[in-house]
Coordinates of C-alpha atoms in Angstrom, one line a residue:
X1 CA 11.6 6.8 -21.2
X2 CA 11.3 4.1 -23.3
X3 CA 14.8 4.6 -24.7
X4 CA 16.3 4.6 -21.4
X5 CA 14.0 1.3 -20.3
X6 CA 15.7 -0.3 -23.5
X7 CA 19.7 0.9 -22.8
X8 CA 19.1 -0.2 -18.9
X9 CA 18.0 -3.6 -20.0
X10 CA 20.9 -4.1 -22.4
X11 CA 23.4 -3.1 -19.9
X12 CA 21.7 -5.2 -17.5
X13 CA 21.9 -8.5 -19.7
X14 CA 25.2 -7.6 -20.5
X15 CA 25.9 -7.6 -16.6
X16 CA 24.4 -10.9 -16.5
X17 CA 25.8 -12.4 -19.8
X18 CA 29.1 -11.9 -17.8
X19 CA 28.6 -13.6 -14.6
X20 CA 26.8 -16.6 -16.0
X21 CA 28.2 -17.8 -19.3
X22 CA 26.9 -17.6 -22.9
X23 CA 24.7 -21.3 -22.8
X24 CA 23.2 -20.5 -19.2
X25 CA 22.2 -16.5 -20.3
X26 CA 20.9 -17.6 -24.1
X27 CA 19.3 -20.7 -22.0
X28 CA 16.7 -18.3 -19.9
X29 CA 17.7 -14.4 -20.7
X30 CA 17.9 -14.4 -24.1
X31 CA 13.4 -14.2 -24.6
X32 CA 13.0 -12.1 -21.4
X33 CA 12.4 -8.1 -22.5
X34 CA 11.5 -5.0 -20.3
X35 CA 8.3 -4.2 -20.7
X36 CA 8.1 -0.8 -18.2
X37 CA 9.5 1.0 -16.1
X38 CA 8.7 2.7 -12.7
X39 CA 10.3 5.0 -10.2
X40 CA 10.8 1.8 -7.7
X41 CA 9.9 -1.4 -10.0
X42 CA 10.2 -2.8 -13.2
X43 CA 7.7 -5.4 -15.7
X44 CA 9.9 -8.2 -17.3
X45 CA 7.8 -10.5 -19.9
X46 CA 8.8 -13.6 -19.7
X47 CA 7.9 -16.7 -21.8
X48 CA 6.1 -19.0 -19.0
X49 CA 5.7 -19.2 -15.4
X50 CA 8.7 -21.6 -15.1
X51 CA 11.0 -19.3 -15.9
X52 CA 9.8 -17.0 -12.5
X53 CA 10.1 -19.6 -10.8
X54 CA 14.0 -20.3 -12.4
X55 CA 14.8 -16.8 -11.3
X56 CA 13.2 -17.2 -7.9
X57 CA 15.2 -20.1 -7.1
X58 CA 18.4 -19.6 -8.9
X59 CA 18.8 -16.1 -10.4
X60 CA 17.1 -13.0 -8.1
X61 CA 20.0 -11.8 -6.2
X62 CA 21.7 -11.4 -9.8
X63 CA 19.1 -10.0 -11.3
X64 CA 18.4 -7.1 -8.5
X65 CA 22.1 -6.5 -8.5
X66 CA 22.5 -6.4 -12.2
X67 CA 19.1 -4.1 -12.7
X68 CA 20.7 -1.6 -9.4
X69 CA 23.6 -1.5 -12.1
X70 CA 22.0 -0.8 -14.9
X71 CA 19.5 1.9 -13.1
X72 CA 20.9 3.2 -10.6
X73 CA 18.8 2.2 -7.9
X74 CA 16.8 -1.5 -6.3
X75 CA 13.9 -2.1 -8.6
X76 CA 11.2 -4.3 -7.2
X77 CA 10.7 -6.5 -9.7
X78 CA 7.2 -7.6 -12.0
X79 CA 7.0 -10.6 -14.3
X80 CA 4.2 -10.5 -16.9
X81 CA 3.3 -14.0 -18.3
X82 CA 0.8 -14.9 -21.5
X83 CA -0.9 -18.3 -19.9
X84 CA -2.4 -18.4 -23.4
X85 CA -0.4 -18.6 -26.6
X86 CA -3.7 -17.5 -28.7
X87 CA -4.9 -15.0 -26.3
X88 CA -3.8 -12.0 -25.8
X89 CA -6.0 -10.8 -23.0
X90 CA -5.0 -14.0 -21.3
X91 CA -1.4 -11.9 -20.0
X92 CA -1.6 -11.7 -16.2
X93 CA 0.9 -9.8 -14.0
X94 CA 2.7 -11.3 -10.8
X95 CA 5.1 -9.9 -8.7
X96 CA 8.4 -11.6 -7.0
X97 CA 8.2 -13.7 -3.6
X98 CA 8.4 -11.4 -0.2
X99 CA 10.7 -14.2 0.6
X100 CA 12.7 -17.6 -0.3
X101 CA 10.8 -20.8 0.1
X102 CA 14.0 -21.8 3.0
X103 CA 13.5 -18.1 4.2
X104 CA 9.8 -18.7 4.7
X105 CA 10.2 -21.9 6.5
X106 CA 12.6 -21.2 9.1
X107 CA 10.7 -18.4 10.1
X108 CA 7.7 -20.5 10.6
X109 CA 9.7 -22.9 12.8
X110 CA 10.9 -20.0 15.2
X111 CA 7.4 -18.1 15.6
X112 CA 4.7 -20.5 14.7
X113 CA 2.6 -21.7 17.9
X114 CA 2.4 -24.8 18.9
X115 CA -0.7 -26.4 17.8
X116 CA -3.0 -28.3 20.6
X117 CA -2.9 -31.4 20.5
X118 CA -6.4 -32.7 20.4
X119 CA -7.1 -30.6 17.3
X120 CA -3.7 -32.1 15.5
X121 CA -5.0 -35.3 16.0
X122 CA -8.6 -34.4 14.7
X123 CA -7.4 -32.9 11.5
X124 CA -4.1 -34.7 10.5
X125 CA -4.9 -37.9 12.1
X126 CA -8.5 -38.8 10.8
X127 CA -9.0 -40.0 7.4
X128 CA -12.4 -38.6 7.8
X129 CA -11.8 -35.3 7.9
X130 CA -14.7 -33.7 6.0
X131 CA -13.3 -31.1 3.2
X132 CA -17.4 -30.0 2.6
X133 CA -16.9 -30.4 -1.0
X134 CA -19.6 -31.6 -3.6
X135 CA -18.6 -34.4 -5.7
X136 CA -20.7 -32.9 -8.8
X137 CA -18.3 -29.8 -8.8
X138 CA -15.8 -30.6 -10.9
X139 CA -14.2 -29.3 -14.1
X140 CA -15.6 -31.9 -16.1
X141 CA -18.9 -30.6 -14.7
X142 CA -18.2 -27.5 -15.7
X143 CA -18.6 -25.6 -18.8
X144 CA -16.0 -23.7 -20.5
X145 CA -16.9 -21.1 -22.9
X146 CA -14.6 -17.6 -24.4
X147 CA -16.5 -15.9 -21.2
X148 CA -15.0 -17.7 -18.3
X149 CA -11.8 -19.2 -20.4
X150 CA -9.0 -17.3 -18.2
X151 CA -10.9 -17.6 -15.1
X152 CA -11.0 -21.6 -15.6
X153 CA -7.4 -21.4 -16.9
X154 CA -5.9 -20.1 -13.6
X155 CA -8.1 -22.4 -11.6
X156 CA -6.5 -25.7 -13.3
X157 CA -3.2 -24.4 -13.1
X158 CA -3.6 -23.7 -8.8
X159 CA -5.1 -27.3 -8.9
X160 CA -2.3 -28.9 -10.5
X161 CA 0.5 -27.0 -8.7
X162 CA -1.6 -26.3 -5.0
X163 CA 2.3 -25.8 -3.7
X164 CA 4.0 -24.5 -6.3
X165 CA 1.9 -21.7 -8.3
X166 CA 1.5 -17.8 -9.4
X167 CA -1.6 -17.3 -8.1
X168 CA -1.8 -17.1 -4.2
X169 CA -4.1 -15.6 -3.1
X170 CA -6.2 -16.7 -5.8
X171 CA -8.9 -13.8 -5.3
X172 CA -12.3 -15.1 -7.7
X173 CA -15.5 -12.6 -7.5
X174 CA -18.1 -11.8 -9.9
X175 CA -21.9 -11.4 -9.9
X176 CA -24.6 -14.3 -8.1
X177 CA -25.2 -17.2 -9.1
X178 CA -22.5 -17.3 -12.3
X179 CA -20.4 -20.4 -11.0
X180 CA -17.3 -19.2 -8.5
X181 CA -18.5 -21.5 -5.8
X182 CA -18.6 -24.7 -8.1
X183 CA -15.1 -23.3 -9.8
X184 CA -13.4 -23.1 -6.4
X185 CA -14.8 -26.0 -5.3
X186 CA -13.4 -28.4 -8.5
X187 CA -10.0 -26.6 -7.4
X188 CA -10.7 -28.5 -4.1
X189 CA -11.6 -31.6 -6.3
X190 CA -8.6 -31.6 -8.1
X191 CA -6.0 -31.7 -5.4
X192 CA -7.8 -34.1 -3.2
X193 CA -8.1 -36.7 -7.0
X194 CA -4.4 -36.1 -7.5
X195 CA -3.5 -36.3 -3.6
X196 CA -5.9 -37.8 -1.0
X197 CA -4.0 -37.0 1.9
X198 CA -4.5 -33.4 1.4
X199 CA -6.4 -31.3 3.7
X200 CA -8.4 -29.0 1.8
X201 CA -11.4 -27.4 3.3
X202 CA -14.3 -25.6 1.7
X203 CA -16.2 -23.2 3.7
X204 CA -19.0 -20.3 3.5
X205 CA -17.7 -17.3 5.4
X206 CA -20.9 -17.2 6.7
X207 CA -20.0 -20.7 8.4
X208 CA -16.4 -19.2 9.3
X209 CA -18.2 -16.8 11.4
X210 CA -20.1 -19.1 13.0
X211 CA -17.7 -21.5 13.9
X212 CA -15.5 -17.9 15.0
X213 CA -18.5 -17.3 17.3
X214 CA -19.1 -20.7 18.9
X215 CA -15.3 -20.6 19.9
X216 CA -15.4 -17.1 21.3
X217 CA -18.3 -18.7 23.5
X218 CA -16.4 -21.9 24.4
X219 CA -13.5 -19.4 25.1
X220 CA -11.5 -21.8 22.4
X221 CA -10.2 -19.2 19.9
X222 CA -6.5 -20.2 19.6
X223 CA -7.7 -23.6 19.1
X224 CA -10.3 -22.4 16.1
X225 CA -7.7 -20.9 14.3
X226 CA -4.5 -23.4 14.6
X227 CA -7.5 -25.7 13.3
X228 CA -7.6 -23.7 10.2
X229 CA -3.6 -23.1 10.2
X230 CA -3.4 -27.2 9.4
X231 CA -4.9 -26.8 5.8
X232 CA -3.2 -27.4 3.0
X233 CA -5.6 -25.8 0.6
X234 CA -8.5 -23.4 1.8
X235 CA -11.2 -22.2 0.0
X236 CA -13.6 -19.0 1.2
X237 CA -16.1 -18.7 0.0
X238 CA -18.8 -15.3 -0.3
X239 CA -15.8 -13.1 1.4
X240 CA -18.4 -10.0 1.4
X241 CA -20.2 -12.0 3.9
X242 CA -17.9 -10.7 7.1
X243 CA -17.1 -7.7 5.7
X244 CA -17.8 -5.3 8.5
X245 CA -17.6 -8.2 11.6
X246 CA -13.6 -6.7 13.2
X247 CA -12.8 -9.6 15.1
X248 CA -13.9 -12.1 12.7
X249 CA -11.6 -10.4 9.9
X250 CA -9.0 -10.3 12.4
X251 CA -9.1 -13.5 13.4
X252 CA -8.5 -14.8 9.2
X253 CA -5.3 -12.4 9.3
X254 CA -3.1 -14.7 11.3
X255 CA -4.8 -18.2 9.3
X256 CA -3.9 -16.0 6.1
X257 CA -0.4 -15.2 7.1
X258 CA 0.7 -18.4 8.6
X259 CA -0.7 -20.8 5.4
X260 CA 0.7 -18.3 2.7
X261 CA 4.1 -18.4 4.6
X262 CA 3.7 -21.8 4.2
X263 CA 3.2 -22.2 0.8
X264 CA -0.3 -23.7 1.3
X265 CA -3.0 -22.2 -1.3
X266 CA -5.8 -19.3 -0.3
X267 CA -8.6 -19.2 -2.3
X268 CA -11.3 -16.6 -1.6
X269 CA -14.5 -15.9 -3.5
X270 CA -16.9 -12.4 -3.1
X271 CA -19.4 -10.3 -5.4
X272 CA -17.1 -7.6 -5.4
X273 CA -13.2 -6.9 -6.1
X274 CA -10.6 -6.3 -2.8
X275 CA -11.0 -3.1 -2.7
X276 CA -14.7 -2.7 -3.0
X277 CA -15.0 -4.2 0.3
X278 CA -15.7 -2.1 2.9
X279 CA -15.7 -3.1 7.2
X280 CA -12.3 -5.4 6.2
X281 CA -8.8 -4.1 7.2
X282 CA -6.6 -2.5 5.1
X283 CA -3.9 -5.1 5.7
X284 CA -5.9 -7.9 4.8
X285 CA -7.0 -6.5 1.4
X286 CA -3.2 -5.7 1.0
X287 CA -2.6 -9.6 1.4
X288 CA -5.0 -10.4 -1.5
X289 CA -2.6 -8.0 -3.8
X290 CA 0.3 -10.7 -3.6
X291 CA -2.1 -13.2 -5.6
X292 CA -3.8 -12.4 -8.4
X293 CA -7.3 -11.3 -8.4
X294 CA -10.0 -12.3 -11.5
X295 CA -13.4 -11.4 -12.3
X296 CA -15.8 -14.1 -13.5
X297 CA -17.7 -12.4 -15.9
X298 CA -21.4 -13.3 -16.9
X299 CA -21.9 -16.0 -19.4
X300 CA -21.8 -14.9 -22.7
X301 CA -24.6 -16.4 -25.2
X302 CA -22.9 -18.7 -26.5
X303 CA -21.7 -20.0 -23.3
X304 CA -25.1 -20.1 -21.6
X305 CA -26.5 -22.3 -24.9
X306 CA -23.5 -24.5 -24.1
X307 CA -24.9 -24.7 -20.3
X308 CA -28.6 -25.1 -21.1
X309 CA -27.7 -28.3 -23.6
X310 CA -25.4 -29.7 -20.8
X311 CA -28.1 -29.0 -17.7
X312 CA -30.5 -30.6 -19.8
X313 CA -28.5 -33.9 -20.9
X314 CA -27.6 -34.3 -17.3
X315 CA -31.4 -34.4 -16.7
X316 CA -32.0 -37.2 -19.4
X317 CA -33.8 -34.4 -22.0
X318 CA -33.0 -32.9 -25.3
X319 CA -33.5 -29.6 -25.7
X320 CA -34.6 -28.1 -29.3
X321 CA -32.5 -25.7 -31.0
X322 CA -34.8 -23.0 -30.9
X323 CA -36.0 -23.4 -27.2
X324 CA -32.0 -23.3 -26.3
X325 CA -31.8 -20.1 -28.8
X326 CA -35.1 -18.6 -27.0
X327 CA -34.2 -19.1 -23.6
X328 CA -30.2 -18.3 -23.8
X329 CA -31.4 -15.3 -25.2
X330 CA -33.7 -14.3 -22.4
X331 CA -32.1 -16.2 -19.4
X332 CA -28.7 -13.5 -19.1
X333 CA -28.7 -13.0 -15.8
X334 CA -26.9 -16.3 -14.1
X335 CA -25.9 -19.7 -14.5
X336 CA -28.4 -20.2 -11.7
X337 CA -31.7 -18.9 -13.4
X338 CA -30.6 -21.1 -16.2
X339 CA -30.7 -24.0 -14.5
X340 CA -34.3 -23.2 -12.9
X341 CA -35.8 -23.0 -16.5
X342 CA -34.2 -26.3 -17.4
X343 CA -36.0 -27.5 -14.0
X344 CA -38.9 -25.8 -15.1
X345 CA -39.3 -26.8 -18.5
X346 CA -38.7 -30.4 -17.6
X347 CA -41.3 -30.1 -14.7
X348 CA -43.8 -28.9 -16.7
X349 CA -43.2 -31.5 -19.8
X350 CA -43.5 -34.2 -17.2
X351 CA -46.8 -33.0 -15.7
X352 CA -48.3 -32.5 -18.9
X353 CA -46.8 -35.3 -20.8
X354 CA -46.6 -33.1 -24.1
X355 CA -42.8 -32.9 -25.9
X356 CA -40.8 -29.8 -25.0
X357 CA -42.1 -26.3 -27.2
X358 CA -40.9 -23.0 -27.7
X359 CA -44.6 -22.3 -26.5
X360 CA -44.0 -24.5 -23.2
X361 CA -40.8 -22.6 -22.6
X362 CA -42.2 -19.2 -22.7
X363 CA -44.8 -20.3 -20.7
X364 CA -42.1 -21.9 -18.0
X365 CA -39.8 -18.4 -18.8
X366 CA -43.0 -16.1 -18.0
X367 CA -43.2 -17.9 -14.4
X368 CA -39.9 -18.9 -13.2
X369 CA -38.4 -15.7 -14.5
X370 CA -40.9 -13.2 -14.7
X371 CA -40.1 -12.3 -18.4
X372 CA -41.5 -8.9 -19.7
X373 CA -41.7 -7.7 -23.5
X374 CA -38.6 -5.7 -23.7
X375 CA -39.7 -2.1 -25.4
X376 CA -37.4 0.1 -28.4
X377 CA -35.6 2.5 -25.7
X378 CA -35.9 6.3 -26.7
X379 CA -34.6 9.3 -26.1
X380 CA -37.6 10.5 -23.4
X381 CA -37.3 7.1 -21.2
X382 CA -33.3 7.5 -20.5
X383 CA -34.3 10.9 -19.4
X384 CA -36.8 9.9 -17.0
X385 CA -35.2 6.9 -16.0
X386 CA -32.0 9.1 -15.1
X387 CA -33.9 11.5 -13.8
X388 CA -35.5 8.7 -11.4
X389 CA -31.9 7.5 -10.4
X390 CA -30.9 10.6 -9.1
X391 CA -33.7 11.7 -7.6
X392 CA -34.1 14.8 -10.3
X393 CA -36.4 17.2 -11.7
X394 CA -36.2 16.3 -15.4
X395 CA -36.1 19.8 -16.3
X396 CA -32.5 19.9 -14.5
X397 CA -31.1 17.6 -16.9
X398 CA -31.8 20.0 -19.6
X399 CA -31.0 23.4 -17.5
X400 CA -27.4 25.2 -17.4
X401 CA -27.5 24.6 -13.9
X402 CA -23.6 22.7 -13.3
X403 CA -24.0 21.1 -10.1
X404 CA -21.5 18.0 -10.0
X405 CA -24.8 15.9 -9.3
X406 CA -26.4 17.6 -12.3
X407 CA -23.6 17.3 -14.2
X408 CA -22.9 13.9 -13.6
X409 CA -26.4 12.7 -14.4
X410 CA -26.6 15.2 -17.9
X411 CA -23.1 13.3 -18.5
X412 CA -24.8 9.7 -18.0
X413 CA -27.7 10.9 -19.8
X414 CA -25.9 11.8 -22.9
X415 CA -23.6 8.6 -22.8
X416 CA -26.5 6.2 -22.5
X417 CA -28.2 7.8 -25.1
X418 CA -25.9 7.6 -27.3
X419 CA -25.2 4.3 -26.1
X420 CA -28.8 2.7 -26.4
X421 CA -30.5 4.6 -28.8
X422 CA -27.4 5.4 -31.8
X423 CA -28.4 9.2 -31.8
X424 CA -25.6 11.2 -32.7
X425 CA -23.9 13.5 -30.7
X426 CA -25.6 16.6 -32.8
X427 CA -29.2 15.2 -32.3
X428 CA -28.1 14.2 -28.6
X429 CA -27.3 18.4 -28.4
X430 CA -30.0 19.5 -29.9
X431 CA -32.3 18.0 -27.7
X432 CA -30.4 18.8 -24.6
X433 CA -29.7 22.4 -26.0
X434 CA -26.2 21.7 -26.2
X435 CA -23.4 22.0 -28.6
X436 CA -22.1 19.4 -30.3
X437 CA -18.4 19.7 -28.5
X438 CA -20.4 19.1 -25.3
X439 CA -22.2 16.3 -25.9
X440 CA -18.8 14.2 -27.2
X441 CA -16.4 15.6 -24.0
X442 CA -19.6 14.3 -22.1
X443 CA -19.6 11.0 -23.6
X444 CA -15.8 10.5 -23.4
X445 CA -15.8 11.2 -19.8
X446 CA -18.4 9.0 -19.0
X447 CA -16.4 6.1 -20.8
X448 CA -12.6 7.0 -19.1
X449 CA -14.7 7.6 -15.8
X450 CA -16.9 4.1 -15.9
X451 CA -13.7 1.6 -15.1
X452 CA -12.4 4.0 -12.1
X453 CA -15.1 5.3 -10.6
X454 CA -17.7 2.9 -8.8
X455 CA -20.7 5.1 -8.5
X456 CA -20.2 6.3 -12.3
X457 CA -20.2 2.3 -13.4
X458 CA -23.1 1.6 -11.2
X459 CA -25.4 4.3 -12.4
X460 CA -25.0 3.3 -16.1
X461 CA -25.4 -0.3 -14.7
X462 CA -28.8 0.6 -12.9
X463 CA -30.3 2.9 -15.4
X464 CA -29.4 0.4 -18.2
X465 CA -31.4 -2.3 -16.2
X466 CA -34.2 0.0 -15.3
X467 CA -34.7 0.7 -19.3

């Protein structure tokens, strides 16, 4: 396969090389490669995002005729871009336009409705029109660490281009409290510093709904959503929110279709990815597919030490080394609690005028955050706590019974054991009466089955926090 992906590719250069001339091909062919090949598509690399958007405007009839040459067939195209030179996990995957920017636009003309005129006037007419965004969440505010790096990346780069990017939908989700909302909102920011005419809107879906429901009252539907058609930049926030309210998710497909037609930017945030969403139509989670969709991952230690000494600057203190050590080392679960111990530690500093301690801060820690002693994790509490999760005898775990439940839990049982405690897969047998074989096909499936199957991931998740 790969030897044919290479020989296509050739020919298909060499199809190109002929119809454009030696400068123009060497000028933005020549550092393009095929990277894999499908039954129906095809992954270019290509050296930046300017070059898509060279063969978008100038080159994709060519290239489709020239790849139907070289294949035998129409190959839907995928570029793969590195937005980071030094990172290589920084690659992201986009696919080609549904349709030319001059396309798009005279199709809008012929089926767009007219929008009323009293809402026209309230939107593009008023220069204070109120885009709901906090001044405070900006990039500058925000801290950048090897956590959060790509996620930040592709946010500055829809900022800086809100017409004229990779990334739309730009689909951000990721656990409570970790920073999407002030990320998508410095997005917002950014346009409206770099053009003030904009209309860029921040909203909680939870407030979508509401405003959905008071015009379903007032009977003033069309007008809610040719309201929301008008923005140039839109950012959703907590998507999960509606998922399950019909009418309200049908009522965002038409705002969806019409702004993304129109080249104006979608930005949607949730706890969960697209297609972890339940109660939302299938079509609309097929919409978020065109963008790109990116977890925001925890903060990583180093990262929340970076946030603590910035939280705490901003509140006039400074922080000792070993209090930012102690409590980026026991705050872990959001950006959020992090900032409540900073609160608290201040508080508490204040009230008894006495300098800032590591003894102070575990005293704030034990209240704001109900911080326990953690305990060595053995071999007899993954059991029980496994056993707990799915609602088990303990003695199944160790029985020959093979129930897919059973089995599932014995498989979780030997992974996290393994995992948490570095037992080796012979001791791991040995106390499961198992043989050694067992216990590492157990382990391995646990770790291929943990990235595609949810209730696998959330298990080890659970049990791991339970311990």
């Amino acid at each position: 396969m790969t030897q044919n992906l290479q020989d296509g590719w050739q020919k298909c250069c060499r199809f190109i090389l002929d119809n454009i001339g030696e400068t123009r091909f060497n000028t933005w062919f020549a550092k393009t490669s095929a990277l894999r090949l499908e039954s129906d598509s095809i992954t270019l690399q290509v050296p930046s995002n300017y070059f898509v958007e060279i063969y978008e405007e100038n080159y994709l009839n060519l290239l489709h005729a020239a790849l139907k040459y070289a294949f035998g067939r129409p190959l839907q195209i995928f570029y793969e871009v590195q937005l980071l030179a030094d990172h290589a996990d920084s690659k992201v995957t986009r696919g080609e336009s549904r349709a030319s920017a001059v396309i798009s636009s005279k199709l809008e003309q012929s089926t767009a409705a007219p929008l009323t005129p009293g809402v026209q006037q309230n939107v593009r007419g008023s220069e204070n029109f109120n885009s709901q965004l906090k001044k405070d969440y900006n990039f500058e505010n925000y801290c950048i660490g090897q956590s959060n790096l790509l996620a930040v990346t592709i946010a500055q780069n829809i900022a800086g281009k809100p017409r004229n990017n990779d990334f739309n939908p730009f689909f951000l989700y990721g656990d409570v409290g970790i920073g999407k909302t002030h990320l998508v909102q410095a997005i917002g920011i950014r346009v409206k510093e770099q053009n003030p005419n904009a209309k860029v809107l921040y909203t909680t879906s939870r407030q979508f709904q509401h405003l959905y429901t008071q015009a379903v009252i007032r009977k003033t539907v069309p007008q809610f959503i040719n309201w929301f058609m008008q923005m140039d930049v839109l950012l959703l926030d907590d998507l999960q929110e509606i998922a399950g309210m019909v009418k309200t998710t049908e009522t965002l497909f038409p705002i969806f279709n019409h702004l993304h037609q129109n080249g104006k930017q979608l930005v949607f945030t949730c706890d969960r990815p697209p297609m972890e969403l339940d109660g939302i139509a299938d079509r609309l989670i097929d919409r978020f597919k065109w963008g790109l969709t990116e977890r925001l991952p925890r903060p990583d230690a180093e990262l929340r030490k970076k946030i603590l000494t910035f939280k705490a600057k901003k509140d006039g203190i400074e922080l000792p080394q070993d209090v930012v050590d102690y409590i980026a080392n026991n705050a872990v679960t959001s950006v959020r609690e992090i900032e409540g111990v900073v609160r608290g530690v201040l508080t508490r500093a204040i009230s008894l005028n006495a300098p800032i301690t590591l003894d102070l801060a575990r005293e704030v820690m034990k209240n704001t955050i109900n911080l326990v002693e953690k305990k060595p994790v053995n071999f007899e509490m993954i059991v029980e706590a496994t056993a707990d999760y799915y609602n088990l005898n303990p003695d199944a775990l160790f029985s020959k019974n093979r129930m897919r439940d059973i089995n599932d839990a014995r498989q979780v049982l030997m992974y996290l054991a393994h995992k948490l405690t570095g037992l080796s897969s012979t001791v791991i047998g040995r106390k499961l009466n198992r043989q050694h074989g067992t216990v590492l096909h157990g382990i391995s499936a646990v770790n291929e089955r943990l990235a595609v199957v949810p209730e696998i991931a959330k298990a080890v998740e659970t049990i791991t926090a339970a311990l």
